[in-house]
Each structure stands twice: as C-alpha cells, then as structure tokens.
mmCIF file of C-alpha atoms and ligand atoms in Angstrom:
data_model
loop_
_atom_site.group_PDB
_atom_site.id
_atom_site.type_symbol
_atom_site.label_atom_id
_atom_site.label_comp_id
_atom_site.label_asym_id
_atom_site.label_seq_id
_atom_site.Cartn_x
_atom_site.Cartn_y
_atom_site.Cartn_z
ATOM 1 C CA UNK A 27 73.760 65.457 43.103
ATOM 2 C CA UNK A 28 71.138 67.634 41.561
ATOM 3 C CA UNK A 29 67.683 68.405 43.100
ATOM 4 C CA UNK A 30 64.892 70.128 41.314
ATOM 5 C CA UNK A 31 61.897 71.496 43.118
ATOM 6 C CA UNK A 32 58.728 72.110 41.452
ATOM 7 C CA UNK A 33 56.668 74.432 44.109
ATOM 8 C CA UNK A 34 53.871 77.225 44.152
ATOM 9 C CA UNK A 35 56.331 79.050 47.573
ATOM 10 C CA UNK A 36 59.887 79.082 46.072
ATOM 11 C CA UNK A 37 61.140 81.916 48.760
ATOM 12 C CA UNK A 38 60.666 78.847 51.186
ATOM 13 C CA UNK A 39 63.461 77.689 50.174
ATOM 14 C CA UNK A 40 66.198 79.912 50.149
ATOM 15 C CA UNK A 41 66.646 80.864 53.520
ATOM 16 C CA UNK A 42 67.680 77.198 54.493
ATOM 17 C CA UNK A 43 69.769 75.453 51.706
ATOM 18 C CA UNK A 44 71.918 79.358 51.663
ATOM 19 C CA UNK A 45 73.261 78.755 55.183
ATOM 20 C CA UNK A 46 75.374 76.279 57.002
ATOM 21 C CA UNK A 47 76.467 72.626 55.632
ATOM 22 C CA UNK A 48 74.290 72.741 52.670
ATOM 23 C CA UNK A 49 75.641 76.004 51.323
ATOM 24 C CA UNK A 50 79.032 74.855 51.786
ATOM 25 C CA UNK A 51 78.023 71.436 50.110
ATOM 26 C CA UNK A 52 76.258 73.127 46.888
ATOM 27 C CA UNK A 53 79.507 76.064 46.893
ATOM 28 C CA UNK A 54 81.834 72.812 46.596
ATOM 29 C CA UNK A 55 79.595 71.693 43.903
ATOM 30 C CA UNK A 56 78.824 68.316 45.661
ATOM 31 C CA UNK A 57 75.293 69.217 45.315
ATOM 32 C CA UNK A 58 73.182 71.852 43.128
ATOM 33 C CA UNK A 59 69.853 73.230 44.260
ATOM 34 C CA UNK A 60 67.003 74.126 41.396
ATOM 35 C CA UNK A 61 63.769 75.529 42.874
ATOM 36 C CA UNK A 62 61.257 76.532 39.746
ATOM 37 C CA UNK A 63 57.958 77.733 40.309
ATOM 38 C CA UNK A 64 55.169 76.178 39.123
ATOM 39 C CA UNK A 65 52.903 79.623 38.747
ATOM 40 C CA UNK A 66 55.209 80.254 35.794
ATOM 41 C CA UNK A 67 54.030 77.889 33.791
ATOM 42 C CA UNK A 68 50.611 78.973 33.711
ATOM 43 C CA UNK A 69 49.284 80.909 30.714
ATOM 44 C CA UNK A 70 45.816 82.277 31.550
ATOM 45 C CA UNK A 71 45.237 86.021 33.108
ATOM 46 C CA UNK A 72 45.732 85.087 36.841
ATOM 47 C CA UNK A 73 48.120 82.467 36.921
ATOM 48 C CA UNK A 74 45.712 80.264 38.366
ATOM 49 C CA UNK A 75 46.989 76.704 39.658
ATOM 50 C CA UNK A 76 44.322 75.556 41.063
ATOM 51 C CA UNK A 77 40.186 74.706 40.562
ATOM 52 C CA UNK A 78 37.671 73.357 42.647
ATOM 53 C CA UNK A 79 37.006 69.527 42.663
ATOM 54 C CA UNK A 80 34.879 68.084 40.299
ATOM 55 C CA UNK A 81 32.252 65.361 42.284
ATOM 56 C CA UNK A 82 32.184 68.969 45.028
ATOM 57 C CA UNK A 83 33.480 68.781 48.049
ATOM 58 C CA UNK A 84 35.679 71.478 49.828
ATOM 59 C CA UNK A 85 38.978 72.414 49.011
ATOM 60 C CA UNK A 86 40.804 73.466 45.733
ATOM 61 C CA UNK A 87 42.850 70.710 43.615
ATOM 62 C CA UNK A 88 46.493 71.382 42.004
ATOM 63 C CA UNK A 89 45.796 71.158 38.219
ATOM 64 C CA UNK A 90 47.527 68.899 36.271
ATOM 65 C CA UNK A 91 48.765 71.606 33.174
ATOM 66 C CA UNK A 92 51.377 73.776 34.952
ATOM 67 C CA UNK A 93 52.840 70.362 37.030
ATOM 68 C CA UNK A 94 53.050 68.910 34.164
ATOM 69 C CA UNK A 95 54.566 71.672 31.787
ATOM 70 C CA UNK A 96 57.035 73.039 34.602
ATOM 71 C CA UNK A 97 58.256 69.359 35.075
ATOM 72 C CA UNK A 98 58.404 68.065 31.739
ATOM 73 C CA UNK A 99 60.162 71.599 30.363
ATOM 74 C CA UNK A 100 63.204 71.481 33.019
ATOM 75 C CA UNK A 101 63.184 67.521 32.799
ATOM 76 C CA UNK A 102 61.669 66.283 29.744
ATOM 77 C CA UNK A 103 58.756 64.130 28.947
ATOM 78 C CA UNK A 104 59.454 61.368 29.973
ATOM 79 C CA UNK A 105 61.425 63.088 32.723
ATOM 80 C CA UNK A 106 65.156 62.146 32.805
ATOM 81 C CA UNK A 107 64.909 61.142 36.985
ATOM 82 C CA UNK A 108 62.818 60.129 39.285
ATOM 83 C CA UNK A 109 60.150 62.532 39.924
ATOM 84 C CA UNK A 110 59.431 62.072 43.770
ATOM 85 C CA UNK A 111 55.744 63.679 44.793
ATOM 86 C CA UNK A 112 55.409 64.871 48.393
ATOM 87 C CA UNK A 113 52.561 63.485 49.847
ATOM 88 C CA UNK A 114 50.834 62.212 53.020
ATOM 89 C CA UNK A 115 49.752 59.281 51.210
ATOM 90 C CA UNK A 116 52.997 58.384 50.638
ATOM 91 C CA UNK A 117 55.366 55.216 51.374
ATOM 92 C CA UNK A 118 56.649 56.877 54.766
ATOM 93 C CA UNK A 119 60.355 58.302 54.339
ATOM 94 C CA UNK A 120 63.125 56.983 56.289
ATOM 95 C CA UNK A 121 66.810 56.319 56.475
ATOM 96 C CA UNK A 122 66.649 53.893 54.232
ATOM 97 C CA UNK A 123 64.791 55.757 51.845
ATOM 98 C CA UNK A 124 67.657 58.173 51.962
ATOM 99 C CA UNK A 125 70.721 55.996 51.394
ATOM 100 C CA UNK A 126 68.160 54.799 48.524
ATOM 101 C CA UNK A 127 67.613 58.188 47.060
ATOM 102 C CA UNK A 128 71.155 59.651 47.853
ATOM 103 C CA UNK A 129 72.887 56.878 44.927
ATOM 104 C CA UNK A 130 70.611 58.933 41.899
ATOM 105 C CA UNK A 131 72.516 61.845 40.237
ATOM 106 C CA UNK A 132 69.030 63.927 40.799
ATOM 107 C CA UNK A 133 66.084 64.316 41.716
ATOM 108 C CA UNK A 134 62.513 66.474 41.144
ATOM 109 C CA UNK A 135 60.648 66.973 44.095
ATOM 110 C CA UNK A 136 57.248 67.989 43.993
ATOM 111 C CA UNK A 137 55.433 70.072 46.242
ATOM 112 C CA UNK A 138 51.705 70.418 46.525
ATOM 113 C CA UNK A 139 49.632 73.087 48.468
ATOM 114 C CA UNK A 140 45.832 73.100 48.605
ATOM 115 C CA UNK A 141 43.827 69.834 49.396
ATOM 116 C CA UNK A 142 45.516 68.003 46.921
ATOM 117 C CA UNK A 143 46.523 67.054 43.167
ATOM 118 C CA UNK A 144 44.744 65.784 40.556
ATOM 119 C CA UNK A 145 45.088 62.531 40.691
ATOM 120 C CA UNK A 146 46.520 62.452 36.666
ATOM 121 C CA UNK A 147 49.751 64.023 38.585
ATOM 122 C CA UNK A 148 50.202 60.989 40.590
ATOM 123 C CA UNK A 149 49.289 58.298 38.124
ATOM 124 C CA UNK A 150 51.109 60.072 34.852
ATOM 125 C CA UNK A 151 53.695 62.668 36.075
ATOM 126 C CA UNK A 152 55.511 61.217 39.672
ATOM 127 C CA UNK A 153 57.496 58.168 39.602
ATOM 128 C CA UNK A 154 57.361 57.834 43.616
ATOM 129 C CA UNK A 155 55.322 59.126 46.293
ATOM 130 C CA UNK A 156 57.139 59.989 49.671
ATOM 131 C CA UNK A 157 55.495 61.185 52.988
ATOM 132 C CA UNK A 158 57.717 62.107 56.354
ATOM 133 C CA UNK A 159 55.061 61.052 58.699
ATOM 134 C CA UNK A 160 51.508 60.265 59.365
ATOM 135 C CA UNK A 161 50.408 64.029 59.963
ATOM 136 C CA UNK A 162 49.137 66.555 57.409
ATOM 137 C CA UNK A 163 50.825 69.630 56.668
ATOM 138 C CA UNK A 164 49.922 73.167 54.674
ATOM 139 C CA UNK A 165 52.289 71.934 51.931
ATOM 140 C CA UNK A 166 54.926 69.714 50.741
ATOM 141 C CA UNK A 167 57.848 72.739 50.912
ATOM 142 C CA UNK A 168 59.050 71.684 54.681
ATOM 143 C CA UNK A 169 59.035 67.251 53.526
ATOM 144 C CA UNK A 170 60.931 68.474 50.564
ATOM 145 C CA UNK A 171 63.967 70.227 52.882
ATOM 146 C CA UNK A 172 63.546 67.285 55.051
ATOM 147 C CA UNK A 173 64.652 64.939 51.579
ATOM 148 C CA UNK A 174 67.020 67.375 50.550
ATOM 149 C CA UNK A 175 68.469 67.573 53.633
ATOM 150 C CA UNK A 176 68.705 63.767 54.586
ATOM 151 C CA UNK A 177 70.003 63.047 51.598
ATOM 152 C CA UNK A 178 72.584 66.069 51.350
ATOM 153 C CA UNK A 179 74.442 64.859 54.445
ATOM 154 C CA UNK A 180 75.034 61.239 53.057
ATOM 155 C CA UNK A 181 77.000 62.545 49.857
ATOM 156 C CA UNK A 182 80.747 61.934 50.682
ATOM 157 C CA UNK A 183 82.529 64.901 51.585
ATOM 158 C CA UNK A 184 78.958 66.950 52.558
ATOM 159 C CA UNK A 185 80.116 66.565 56.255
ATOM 160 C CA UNK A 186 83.097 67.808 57.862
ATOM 161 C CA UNK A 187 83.984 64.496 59.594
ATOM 162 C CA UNK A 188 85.272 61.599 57.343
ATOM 163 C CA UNK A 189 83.131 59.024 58.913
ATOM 164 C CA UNK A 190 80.478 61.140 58.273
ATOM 165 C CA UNK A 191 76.953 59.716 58.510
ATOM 166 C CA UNK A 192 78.750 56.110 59.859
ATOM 167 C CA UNK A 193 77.386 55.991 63.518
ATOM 168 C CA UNK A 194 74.545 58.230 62.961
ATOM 169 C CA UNK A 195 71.124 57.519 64.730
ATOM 170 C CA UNK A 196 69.185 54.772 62.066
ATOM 171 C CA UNK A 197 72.321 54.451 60.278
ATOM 172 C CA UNK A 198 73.299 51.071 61.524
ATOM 173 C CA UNK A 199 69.853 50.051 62.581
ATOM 174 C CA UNK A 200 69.984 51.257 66.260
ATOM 175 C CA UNK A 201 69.709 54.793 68.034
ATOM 176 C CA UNK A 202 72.626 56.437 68.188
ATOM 177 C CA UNK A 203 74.987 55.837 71.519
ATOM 178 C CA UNK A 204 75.088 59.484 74.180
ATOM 179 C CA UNK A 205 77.629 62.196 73.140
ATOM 180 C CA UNK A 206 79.476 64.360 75.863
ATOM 181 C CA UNK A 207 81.739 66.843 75.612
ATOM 182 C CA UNK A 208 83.648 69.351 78.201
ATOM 183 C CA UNK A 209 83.526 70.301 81.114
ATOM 184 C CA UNK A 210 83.747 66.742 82.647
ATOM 185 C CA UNK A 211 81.758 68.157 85.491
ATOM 186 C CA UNK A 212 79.168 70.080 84.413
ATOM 187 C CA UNK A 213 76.924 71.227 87.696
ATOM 188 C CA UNK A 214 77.932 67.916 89.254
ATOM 189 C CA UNK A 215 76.450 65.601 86.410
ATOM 190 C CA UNK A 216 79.658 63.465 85.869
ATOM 191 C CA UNK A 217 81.004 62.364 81.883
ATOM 192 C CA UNK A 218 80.853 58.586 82.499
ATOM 193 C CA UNK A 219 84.547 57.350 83.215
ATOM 194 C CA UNK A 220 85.082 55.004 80.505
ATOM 195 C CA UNK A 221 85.238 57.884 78.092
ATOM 196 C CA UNK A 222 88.015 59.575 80.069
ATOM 197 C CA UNK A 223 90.078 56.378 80.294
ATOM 198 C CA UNK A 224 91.204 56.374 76.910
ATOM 199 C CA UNK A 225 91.187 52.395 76.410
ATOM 200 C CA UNK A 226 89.414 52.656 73.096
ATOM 201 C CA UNK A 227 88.281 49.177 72.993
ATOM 202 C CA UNK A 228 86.808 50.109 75.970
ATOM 203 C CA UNK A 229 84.788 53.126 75.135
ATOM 204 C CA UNK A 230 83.944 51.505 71.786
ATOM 205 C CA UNK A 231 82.131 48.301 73.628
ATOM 206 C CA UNK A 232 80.217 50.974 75.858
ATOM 207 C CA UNK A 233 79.237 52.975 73.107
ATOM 208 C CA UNK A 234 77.786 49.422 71.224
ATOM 209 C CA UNK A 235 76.299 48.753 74.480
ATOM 210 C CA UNK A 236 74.648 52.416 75.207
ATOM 211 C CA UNK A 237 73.202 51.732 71.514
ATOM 212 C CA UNK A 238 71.032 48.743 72.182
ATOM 213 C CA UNK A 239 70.299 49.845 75.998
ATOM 214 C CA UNK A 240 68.541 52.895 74.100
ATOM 215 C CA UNK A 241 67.198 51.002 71.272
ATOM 216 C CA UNK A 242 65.630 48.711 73.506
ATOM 217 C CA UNK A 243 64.133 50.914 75.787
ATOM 218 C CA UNK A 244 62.993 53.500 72.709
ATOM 219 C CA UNK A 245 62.741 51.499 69.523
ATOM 220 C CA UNK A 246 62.371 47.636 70.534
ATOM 221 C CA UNK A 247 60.847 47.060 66.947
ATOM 222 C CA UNK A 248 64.057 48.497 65.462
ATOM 223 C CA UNK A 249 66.099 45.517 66.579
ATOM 224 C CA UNK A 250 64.092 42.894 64.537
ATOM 225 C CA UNK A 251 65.905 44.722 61.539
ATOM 226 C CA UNK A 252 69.232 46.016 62.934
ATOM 227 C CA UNK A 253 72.505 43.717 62.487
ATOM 228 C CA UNK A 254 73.513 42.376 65.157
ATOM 229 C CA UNK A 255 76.460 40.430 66.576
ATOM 230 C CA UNK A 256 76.542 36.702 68.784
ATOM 231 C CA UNK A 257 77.943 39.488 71.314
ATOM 232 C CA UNK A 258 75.182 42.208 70.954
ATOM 233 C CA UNK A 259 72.293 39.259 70.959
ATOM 234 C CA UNK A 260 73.747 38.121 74.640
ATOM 235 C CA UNK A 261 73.590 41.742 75.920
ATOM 236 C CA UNK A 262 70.023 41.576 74.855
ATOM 237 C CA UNK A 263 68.993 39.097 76.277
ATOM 238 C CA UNK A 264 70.216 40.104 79.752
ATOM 239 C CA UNK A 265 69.050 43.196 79.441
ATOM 240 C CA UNK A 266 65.131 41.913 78.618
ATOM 241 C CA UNK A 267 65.673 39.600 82.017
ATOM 242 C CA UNK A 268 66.453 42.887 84.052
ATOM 243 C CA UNK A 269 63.422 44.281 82.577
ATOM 244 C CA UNK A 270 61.503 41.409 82.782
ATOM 245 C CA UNK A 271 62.638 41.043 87.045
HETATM 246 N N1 ADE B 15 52.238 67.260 52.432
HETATM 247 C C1 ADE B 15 51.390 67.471 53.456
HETATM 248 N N2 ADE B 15 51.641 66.655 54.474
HETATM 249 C C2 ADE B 15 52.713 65.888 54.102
HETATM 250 C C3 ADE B 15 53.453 64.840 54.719
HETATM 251 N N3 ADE B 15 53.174 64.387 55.936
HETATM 252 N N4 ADE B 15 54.464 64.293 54.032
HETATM 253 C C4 ADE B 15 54.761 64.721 52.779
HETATM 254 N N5 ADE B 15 54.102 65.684 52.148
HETATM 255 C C5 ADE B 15 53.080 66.276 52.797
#
C-alpha cells in the first residue's frame, strides 16, 4: 500500500515511519511512504502558503493553489485515490475506518496547519474528511501517523505474529482480554491460574469472558455493535445483575 502526504512539516515524519515495524514493513515493500511538501509548489518570492481570511477574523487560511498543484502533480487531476483531508471537522476515525481504508492500494493524506483551509480544498480537492478525536491540534502531521499507522499494522505480513491484528482491542467489537507474561509472581501479584493450566479451551473461554467483563465496565455502548454469541449474551446478562445487586 502506498501513502502520500501532502504537508507544510515533512521532517515530522521521518523520525517515526524510519524505525521499528513500519520500517521493516516499507523495507519489505508491503508499504511505501511519500511525504511531499506543499511549500514547493508555490511560485511567488516567499513561498507563501497561506493569507489572511477574507470576511476578517483571526488566523491565516491554507490557500487553495499549492494544495491543489502539489496534489494534482503527484496524483493527477482528478487524483487517482482517495484524497483523505485531516481535519477536526471530520467523520471521527476509528477501527473501522481503518479496515475500510487499509483494502485501497493508496492513499493522499492531507495535512493542514494554520486555522484552517480554504474551504475550495474541502469541497473540490479531498474526497474524505477524517478527524482522530474531538480536540484541536497545531496540525494534521500527528492524525496523519495515527492513519498511517492504523492502517500499516492491518496489511498481512506488517506484523510479526500471523494472527496479527485478529484479537486486537476494537478488532472484534470488544476491548481486548489482559495479557501477562513472566515471572508468574511478580512482587506477589499472581498470573491468574487458568493461564498456567494449559487447558486451552479453558484459557480461551476466560479470555472471551475477560473481554466483555472489560467492555462492560469501559465501553457498555460498544456491545450494542459487537458480535456476540447465545453464550456471550448469558454472561451478560449475569454480569449486569451483579452490577445491578
Ligand atoms: N487537525 C487538527 N486537529 C485535528 C484532529 N483532531 N483530527 C484531525 N486533524 C486535525
């Protein structure tokens, strides 16, 4: 999969898709990283790539002819993918959003900086807006990793373990079930039993039953949308009677 970023700070960028799993994903060629910087794609004196609001107001705007030619020369016009604009106003990013976005050969990204874009960005250039949470940051570099990155690790073969992004948190609908590893005594806080007795049916029915405990007591609205079996729905509901008692 190939992303293309379209961004005014490309040395953001660098220092975290050159390390770890996503290095070894793009040096496998199971992904490919572009960043291109929209200040080259300016023509006047200063490289200007932004101007100040018509109507007033405070803040400086993103102008539309640098987003526009950087996009359109590494993609085309129309552009040849989806062209995702990172944005608080966005629909709100998610798992699901991910396994949506992971099954497109690639991707533009673009990230904005000052108040905001003209709006001819959004209506003529993006083909999707996409915000990671209701909070406003400097820029749209770090929700652009955060796509990258969530997307990344759902490409087979991008993580180590086969089953990969299987039982993650979200990935099934629930929170994820607790992880332990050794020393089965660590200070006197004990690794539950069942995952020492190696009776795999066992451990995977407390696992599916950690899941929901957590979900329930974390997430409760996640269950309205997660799957979930004749089995898990009984567990439930004796669960919500404890907490009712
Ligand atoms: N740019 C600034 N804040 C953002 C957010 N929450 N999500 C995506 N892009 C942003």
């Amino acid at each position: 999969m190939r992303f293309d970023v379209f961004t005014l700070l490309p040395e953001v960028f660098p220092p975290y898709l050159q390390v770890s799993i996503l290095q070894k994903a793009a040096a496998r060629g199971l992904v490919s990283f572009h960043v291109h910087n929209i200040r080259d794609y300016t023509h006047d004196k200063h490289h200007t790539t932004d101007d100040a609001p018509y109507g007033g107001g405070g803040g400086m705007v993103m102008k539309p002819e640098p987003v526009f030619e950087a996009v359109e020369s590494v993609l085309g016009a129309p552009p040849v993918c989806p062209v995702i604009l990172l944005t608080p106003q966005g629909r709100l990013f998610n798992q699901k959003v991910a396994q949506e976005l992971v099954l497109y050969e690639r991707i533009a990204l673009i990230c904005g900086r000052y108040e905001g874009f003209d709006e001819r960005i959004r209506e003529h250039l993006a083909t999707d807006e996409i915000s990671i949470g209701d909070y406003v940051l400097t820029g749209g570099e770090l929700p652009a990793l955060i796509l990258i990155d969530a997307i990344s690790r759902l490409i087979p073969g991008v993580l180590g373990d086969p089953t990969g992004a299987e039982d993650d948190s979200h990935a099934s609908g629930l929170l994820e079930y607790p992880h332990y590893t050794r020393p089965p005594d660590f200070r006197g806080w004990k690794v539950p039993e069942v995952l020492l007795s190696g009776d795999h049916a066992k451990i995977v029915r407390w696992r599916r039953e950690q899941s929901l405990r957590r979900t329930l007591a974390r997430r409760p609205e996640m269950l309205h949308a997660a799957e979930l079996t004749e089995e898990d729905q009984k567990l439930l509901a004796v669960l919500r009677k404890k907490e009712a008692e």
